[in-house]
PDB file of C-alpha atoms in Angstrom:
ATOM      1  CA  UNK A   1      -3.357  29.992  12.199  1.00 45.00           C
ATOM      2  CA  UNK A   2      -3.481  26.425  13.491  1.00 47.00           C
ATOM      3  CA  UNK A   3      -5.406  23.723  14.963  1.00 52.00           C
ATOM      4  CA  UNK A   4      -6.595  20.422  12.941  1.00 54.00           C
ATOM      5  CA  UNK A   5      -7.504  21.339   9.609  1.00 58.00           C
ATOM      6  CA  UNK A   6      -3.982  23.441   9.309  1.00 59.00           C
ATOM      7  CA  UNK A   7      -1.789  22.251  11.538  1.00 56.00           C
ATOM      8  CA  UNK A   8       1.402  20.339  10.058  1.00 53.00           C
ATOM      9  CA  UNK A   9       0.885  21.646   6.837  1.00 58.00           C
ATOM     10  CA  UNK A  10       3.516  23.965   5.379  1.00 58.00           C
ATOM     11  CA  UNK A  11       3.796  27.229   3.993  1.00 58.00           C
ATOM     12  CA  UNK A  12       2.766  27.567   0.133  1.00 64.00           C
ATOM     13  CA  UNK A  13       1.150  24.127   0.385  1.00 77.00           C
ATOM     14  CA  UNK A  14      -1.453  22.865  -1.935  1.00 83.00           C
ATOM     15  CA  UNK A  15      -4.764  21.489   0.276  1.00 89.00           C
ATOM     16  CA  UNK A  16      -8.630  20.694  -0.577  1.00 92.00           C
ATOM     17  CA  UNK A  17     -10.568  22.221   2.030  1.00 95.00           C
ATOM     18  CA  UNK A  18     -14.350  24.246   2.277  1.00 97.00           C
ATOM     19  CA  UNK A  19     -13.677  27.895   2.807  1.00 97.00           C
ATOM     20  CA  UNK A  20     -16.188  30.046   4.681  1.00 98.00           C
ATOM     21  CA  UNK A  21     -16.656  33.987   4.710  1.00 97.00           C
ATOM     22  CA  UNK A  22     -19.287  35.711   6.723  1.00 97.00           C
ATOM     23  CA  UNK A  23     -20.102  39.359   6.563  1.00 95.00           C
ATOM     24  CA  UNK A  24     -21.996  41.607   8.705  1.00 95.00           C
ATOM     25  CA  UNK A  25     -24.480  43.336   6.128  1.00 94.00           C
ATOM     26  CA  UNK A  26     -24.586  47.518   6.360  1.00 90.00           C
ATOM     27  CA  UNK A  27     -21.528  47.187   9.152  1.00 90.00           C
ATOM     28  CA  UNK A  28     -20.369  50.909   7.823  1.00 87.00           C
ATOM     29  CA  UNK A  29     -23.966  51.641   7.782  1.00 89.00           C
ATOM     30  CA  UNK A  30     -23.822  50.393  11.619  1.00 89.00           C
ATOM     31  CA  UNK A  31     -20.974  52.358  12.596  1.00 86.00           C
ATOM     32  CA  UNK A  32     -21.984  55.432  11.721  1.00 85.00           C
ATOM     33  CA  UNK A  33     -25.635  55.340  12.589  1.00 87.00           C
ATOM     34  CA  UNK A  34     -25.240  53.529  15.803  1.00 81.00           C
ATOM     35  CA  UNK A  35     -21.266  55.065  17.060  1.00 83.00           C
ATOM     36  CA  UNK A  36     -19.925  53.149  20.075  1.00 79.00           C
ATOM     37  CA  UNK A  37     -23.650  50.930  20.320  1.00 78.00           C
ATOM     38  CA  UNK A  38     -22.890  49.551  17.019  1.00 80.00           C
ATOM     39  CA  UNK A  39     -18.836  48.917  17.932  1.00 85.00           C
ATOM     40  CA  UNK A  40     -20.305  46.410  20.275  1.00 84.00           C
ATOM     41  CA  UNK A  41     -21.775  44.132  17.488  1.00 89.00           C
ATOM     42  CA  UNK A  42     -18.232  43.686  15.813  1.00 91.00           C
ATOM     43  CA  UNK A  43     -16.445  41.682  18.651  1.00 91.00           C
ATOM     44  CA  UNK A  44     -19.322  39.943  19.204  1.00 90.00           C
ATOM     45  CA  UNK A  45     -19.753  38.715  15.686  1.00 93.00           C
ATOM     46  CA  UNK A  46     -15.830  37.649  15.744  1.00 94.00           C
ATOM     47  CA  UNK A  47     -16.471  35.623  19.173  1.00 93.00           C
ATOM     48  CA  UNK A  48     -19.828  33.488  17.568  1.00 94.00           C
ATOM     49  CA  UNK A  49     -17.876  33.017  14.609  1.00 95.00           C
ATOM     50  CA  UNK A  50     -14.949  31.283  16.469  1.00 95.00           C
ATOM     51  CA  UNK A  51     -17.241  29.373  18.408  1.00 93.00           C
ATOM     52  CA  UNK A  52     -19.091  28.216  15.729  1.00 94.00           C
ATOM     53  CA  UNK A  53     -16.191  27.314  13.753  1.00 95.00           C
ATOM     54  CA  UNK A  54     -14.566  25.714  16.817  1.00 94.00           C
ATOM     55  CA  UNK A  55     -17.524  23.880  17.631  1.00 92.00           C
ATOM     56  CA  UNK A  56     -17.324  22.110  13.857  1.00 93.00           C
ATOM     57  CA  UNK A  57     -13.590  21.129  14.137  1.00 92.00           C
ATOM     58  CA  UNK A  58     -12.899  24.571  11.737  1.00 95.00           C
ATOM     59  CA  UNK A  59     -10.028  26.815  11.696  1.00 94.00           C
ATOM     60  CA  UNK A  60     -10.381  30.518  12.624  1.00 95.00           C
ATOM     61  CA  UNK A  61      -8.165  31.766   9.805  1.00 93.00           C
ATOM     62  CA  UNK A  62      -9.022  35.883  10.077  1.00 92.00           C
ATOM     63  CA  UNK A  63     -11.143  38.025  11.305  1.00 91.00           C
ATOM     64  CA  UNK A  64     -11.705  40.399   8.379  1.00 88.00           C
ATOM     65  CA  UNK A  65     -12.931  43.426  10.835  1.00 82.00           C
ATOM     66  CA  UNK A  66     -16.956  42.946   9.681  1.00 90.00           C
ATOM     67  CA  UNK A  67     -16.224  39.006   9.187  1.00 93.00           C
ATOM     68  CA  UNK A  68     -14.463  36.402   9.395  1.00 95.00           C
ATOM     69  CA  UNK A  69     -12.892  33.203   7.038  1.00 96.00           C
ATOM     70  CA  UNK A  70     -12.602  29.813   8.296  1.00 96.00           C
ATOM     71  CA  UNK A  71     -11.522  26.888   6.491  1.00 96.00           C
ATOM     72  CA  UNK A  72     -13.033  23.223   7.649  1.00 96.00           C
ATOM     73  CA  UNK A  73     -11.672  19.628   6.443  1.00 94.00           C
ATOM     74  CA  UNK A  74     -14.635  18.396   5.687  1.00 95.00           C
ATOM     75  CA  UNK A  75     -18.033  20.542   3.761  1.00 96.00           C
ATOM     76  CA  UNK A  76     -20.414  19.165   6.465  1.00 94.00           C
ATOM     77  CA  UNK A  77     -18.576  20.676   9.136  1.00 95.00           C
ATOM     78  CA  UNK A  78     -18.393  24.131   7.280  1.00 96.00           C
ATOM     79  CA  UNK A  79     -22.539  23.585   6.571  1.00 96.00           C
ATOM     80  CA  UNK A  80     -22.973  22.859  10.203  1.00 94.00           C
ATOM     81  CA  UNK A  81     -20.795  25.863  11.514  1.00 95.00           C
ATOM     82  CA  UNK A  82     -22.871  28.563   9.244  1.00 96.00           C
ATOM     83  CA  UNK A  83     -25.658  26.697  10.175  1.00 94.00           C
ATOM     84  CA  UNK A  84     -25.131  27.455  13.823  1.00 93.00           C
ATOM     85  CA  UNK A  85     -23.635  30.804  13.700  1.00 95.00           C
ATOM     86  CA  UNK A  86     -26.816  32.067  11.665  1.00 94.00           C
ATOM     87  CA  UNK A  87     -29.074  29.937  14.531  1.00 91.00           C
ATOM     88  CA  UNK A  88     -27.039  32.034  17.500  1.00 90.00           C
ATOM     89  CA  UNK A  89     -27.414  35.442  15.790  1.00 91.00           C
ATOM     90  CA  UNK A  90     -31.310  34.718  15.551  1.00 89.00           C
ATOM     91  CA  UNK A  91     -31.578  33.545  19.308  1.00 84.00           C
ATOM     92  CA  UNK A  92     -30.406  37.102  20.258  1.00 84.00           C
ATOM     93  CA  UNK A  93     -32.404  38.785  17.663  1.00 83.00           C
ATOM     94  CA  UNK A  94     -35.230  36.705  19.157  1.00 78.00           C
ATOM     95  CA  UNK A  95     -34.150  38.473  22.916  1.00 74.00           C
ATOM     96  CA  UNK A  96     -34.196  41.437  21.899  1.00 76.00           C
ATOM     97  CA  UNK A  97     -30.541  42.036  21.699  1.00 78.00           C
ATOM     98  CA  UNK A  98     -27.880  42.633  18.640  1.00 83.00           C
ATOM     99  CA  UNK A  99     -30.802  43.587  16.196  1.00 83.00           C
ATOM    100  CA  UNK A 100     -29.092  45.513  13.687  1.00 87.00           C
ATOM    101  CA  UNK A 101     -26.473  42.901  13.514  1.00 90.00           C
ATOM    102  CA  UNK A 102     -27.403  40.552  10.323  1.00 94.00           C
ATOM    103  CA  UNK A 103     -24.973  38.241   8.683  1.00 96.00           C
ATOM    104  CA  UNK A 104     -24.814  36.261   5.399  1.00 97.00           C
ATOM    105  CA  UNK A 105     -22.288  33.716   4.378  1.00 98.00           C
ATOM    106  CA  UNK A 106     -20.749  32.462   1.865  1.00 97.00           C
ATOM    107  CA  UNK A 107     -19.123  28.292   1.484  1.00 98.00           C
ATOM    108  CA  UNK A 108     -17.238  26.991  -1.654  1.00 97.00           C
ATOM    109  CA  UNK A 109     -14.440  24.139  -1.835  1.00 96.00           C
ATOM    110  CA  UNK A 110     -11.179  22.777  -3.579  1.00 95.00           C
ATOM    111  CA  UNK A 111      -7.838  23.432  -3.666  1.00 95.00           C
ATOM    112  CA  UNK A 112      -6.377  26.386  -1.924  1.00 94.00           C
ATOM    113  CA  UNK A 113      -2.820  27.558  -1.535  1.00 91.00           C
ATOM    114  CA  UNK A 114      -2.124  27.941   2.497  1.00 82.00           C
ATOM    115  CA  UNK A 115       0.147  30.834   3.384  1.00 80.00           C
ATOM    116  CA  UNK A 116       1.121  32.204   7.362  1.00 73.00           C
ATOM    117  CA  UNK A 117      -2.193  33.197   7.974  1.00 76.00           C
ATOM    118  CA  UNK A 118      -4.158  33.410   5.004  1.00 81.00           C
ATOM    119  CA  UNK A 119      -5.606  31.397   1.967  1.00 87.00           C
ATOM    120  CA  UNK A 120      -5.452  31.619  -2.164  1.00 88.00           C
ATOM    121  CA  UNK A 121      -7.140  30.119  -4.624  1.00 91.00           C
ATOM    122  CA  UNK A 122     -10.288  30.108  -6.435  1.00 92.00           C
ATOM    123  CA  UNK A 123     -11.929  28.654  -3.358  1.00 94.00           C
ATOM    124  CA  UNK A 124     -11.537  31.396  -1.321  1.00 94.00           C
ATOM    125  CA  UNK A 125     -12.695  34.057  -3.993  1.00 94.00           C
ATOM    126  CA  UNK A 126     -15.679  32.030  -4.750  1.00 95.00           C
ATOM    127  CA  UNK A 127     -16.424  31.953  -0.994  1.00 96.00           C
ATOM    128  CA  UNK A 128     -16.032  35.770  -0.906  1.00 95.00           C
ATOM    129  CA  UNK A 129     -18.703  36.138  -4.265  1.00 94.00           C
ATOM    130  CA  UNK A 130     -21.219  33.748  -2.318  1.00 96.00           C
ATOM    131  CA  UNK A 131     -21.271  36.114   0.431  1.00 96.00           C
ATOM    132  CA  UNK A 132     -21.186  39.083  -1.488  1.00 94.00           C
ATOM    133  CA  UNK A 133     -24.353  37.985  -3.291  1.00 95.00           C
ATOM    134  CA  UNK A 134     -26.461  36.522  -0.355  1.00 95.00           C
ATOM    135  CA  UNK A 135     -28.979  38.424   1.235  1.00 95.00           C
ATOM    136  CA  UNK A 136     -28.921  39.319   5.437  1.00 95.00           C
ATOM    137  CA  UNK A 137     -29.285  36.166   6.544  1.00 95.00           C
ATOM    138  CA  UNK A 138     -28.820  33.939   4.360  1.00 97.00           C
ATOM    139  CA  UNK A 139     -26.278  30.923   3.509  1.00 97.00           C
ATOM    140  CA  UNK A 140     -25.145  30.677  -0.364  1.00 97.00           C
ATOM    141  CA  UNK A 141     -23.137  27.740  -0.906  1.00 97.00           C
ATOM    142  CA  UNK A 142     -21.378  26.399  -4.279  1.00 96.00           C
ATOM    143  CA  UNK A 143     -22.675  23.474  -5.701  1.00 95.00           C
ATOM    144  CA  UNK A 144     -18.999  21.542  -4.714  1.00 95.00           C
ATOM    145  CA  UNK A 145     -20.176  22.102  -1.338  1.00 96.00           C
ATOM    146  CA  UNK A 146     -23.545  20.352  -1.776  1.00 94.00           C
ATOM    147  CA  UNK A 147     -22.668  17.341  -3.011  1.00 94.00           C
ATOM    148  CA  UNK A 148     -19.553  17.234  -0.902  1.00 94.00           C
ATOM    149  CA  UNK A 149     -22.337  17.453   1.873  1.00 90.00           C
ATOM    150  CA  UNK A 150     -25.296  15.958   0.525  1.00 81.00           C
ATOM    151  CA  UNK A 151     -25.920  14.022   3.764  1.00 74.00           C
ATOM    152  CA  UNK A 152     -26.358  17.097   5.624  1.00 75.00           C
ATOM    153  CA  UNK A 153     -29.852  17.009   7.579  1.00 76.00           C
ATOM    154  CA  UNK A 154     -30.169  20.585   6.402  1.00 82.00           C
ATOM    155  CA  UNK A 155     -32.400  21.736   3.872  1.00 88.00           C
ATOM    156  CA  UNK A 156     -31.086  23.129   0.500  1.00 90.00           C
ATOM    157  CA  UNK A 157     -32.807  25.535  -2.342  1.00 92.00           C
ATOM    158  CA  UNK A 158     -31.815  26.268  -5.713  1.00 94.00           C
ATOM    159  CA  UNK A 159     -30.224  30.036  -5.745  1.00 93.00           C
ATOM    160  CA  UNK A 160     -29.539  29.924  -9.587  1.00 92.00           C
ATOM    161  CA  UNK A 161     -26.484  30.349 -11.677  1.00 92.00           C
ATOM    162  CA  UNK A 162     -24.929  33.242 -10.511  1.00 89.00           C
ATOM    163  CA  UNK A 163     -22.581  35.395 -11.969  1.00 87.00           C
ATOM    164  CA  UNK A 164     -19.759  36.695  -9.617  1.00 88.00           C
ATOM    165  CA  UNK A 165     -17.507  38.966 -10.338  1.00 84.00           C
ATOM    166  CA  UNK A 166     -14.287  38.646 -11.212  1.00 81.00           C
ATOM    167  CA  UNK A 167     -14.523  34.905 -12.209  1.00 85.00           C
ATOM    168  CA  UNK A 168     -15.166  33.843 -15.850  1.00 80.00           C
ATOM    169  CA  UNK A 169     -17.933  31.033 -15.332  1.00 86.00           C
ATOM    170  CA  UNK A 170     -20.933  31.030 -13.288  1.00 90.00           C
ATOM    171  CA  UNK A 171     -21.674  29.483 -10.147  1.00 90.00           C
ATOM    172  CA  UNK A 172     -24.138  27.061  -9.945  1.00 94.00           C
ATOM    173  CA  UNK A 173     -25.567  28.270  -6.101  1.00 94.00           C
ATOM    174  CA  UNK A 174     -27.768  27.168  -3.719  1.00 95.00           C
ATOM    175  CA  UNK A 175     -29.244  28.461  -0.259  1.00 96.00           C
ATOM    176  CA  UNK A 176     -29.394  26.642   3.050  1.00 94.00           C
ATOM    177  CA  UNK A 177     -32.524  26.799   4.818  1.00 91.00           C
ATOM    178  CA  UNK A 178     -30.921  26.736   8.167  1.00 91.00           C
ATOM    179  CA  UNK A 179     -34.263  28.415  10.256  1.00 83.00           C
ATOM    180  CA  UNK A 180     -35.993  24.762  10.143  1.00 58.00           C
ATOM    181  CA  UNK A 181     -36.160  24.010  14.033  1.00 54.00           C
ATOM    182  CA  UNK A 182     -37.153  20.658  15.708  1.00 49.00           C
ATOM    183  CA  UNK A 183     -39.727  19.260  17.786  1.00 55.00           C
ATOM    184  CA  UNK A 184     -41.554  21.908  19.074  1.00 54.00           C
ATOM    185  CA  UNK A 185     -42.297  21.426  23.229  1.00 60.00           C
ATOM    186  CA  UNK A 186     -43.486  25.112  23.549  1.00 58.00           C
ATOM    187  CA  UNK A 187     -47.082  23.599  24.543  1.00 68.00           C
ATOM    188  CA  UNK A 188     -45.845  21.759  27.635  1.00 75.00           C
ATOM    189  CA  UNK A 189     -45.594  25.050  30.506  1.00 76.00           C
ATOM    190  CA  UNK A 190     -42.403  25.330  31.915  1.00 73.00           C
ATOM    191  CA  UNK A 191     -42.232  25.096  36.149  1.00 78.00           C
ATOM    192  CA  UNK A 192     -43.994  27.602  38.221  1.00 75.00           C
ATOM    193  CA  UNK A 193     -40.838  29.402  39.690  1.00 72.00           C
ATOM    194  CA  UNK A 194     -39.911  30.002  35.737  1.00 73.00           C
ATOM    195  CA  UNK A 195     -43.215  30.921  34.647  1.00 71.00           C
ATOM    196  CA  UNK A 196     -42.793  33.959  37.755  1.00 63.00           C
ATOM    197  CA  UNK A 197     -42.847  37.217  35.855  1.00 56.00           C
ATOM    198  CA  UNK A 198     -41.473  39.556  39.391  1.00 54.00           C
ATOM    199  CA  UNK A 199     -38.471  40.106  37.197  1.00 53.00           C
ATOM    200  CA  UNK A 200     -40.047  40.829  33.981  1.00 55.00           C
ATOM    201  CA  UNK A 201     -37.877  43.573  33.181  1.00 54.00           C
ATOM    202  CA  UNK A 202     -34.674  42.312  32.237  1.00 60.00           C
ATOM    203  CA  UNK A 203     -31.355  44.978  31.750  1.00 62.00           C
ATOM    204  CA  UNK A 204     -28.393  44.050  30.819  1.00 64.00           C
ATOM    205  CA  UNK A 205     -26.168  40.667  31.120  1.00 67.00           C
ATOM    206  CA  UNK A 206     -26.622  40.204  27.344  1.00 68.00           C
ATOM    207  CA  UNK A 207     -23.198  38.553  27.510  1.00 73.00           C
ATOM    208  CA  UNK A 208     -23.737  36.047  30.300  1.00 76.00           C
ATOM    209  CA  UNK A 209     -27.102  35.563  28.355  1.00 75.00           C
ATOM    210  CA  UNK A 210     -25.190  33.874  25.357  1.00 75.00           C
ATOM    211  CA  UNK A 211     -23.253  32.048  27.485  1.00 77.00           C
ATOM    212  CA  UNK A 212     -26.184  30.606  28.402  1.00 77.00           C
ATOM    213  CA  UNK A 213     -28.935  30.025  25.808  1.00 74.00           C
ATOM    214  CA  UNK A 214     -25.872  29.593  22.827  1.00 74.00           C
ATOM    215  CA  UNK A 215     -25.158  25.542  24.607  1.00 75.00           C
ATOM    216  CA  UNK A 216     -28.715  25.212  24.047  1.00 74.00           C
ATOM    217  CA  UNK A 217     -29.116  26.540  20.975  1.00 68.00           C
ATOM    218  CA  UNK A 218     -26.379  24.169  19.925  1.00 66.00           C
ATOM    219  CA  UNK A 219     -28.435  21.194  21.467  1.00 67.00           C
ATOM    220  CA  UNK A 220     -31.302  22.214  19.562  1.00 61.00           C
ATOM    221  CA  UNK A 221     -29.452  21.330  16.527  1.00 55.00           C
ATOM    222  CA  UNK A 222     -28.422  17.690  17.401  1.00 54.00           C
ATOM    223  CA  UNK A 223     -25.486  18.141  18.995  1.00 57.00           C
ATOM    224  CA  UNK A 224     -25.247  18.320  23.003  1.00 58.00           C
ATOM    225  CA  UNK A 225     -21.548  18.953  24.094  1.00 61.00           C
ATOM    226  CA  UNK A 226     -21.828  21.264  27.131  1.00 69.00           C
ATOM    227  CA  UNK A 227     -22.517  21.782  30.794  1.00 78.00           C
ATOM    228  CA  UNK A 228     -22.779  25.092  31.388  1.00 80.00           C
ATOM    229  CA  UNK A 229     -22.687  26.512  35.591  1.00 85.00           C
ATOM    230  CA  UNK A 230     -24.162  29.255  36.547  1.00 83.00           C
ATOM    231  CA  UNK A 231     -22.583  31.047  39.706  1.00 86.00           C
ATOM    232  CA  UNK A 232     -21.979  34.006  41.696  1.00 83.00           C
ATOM    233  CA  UNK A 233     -22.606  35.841  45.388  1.00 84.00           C
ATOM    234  CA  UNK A 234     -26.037  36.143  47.031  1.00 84.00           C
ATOM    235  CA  UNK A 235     -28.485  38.544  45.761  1.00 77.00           C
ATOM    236  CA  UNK A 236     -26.390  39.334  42.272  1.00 76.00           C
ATOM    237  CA  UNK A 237     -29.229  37.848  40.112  1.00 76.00           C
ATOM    238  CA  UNK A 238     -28.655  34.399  39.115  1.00 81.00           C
ATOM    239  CA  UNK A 239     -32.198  33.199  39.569  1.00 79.00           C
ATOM    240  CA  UNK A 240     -33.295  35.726  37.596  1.00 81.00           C
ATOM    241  CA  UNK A 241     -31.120  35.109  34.815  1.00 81.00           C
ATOM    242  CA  UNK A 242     -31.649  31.053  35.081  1.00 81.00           C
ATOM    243  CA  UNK A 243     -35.299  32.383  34.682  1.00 82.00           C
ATOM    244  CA  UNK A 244     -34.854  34.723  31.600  1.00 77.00           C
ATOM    245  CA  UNK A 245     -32.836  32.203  29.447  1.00 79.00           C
ATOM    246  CA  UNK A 246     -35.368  29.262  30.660  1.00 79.00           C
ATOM    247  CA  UNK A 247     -38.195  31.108  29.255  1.00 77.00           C
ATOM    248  CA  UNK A 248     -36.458  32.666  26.353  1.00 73.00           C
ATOM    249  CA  UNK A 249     -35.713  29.166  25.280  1.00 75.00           C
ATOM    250  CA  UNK A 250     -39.416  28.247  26.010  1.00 73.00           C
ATOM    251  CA  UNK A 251     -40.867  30.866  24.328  1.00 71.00           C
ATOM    252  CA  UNK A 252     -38.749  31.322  21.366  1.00 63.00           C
ATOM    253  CA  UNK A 253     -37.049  27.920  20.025  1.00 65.00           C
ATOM    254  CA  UNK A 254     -40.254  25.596  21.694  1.00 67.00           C
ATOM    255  CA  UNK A 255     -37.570  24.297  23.757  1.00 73.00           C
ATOM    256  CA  UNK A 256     -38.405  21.990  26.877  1.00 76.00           C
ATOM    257  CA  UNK A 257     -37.975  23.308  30.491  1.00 79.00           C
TER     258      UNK A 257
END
């Protein structure tokens, strides 16, 4: 366990930082309905969640098998990483692909006890509560966490006072709204060659898919980091996957092509 937010800090130490858990809702559910089909969604889940956490200067502390717990310096980072991991899950909903994976998290913050590779404190069991009680999709955050990032561009609702088990008082909760989207360009067409529907039917490369509409997804939250290549021998299919993900992107998020 290392990187920023941990690094140079010693075993047993005492440290205020956000804590986030996410969950994949029904995921024994998944694996026995769905056998080695729903095995896929696991790994997957555990590579979005470190590259949403990476992406908002978070640690990867554990993956928890169905989930994951980070821990971020700052709550606005932690916002912005649940924020994104919940806005990559829907883009490949939105394809077609990982439906029956659905994900809620959970954010709370103060002073946790850092260990070899794990975290204590209240923190970290309020965290787990939050996630616990939010619904598939959804983003429950502890009112610490609000204020701490009150200048967050992202929408918040009141979830109540909730009562979480195992701790004595409530928690004062609120949901983020993270499926607001930005301008929407989806009236301009996109170019001729994309608008070509030859290769309608689309099979496979859900993986080199990501790779491609998750930079944008990222850009359609702000943030524009990454130049992403696409490459490969004659005839394997890169046009047509250029193609799919320019039109996904079109058609689904309204973005510009």
């Amino acid at each position: 366990m290392h990187n920023q937010v941990m690094s140079h800090n010693p075993v047993g130490s005492l440290r205020s930082l956000s804590v986030l858990i996410c969950d994949m809702v029904g995921s024994t559910d998944i694996r026995v309905r769905l056998g080695p089909d729903g095995e896929r969604l696991f790994p997957l889940l555990d590579r979005l969640a470190r590259e949403a956490v990476a992406a908002h200067h978070g640690t990867f502390v554990k993956s928890l098998g169905d989930g994951a717990m980070a821990v971020f310096g700052a709550a606005a980072d932690a916002v912005a990483s649940a924020v994104l991991l919940q806005r990559q899950i829907d883009t490949l909903h939105r394809h077609g692909d990982a439906e029956e994976m659905k994900v809620r998290i959970g954010i709370s913050a103060g002073d946790v006890t850092v260990s070899e590779d794990d975290l204590h404190g209240l923190p970290v069991a309020e965290a787990v509560r939050l996630c616990n009680a939010a619904g598939p999709e959804e983003i429950f955050v502890a009112d610490i966490v609000r204020a701490l990032a009150r200048r967050t561009s992202v929408a918040l609702s009141p979830a109540g006072e909730l009562r979480l088990k195992g701790l004595e008082e409530p928690v004062t909760t609120w949901r983020l709204e993270w499926k607001e989207h930005t301008e929407d360009w989806s009236n301009v067409p996109v170019p001729n060659r994309v608008a070509s529907r030859h290769d309608n039917v689309f099979v496979g490369r859900s993986i080199e898919l990501a790779d491609l509409i998750g930079p944008a997804v990222i850009a359609l939250t702000g943030e524009a980091r990454e130049l992403v290549l696409l490459s490969g021998e004659p005839g394997v299919g890169k046009s047509a996957l250029a193609r799919h993900a320019a039109r996904h992107l079109h058609d689904q998020t309204g973005a510009l092509v």
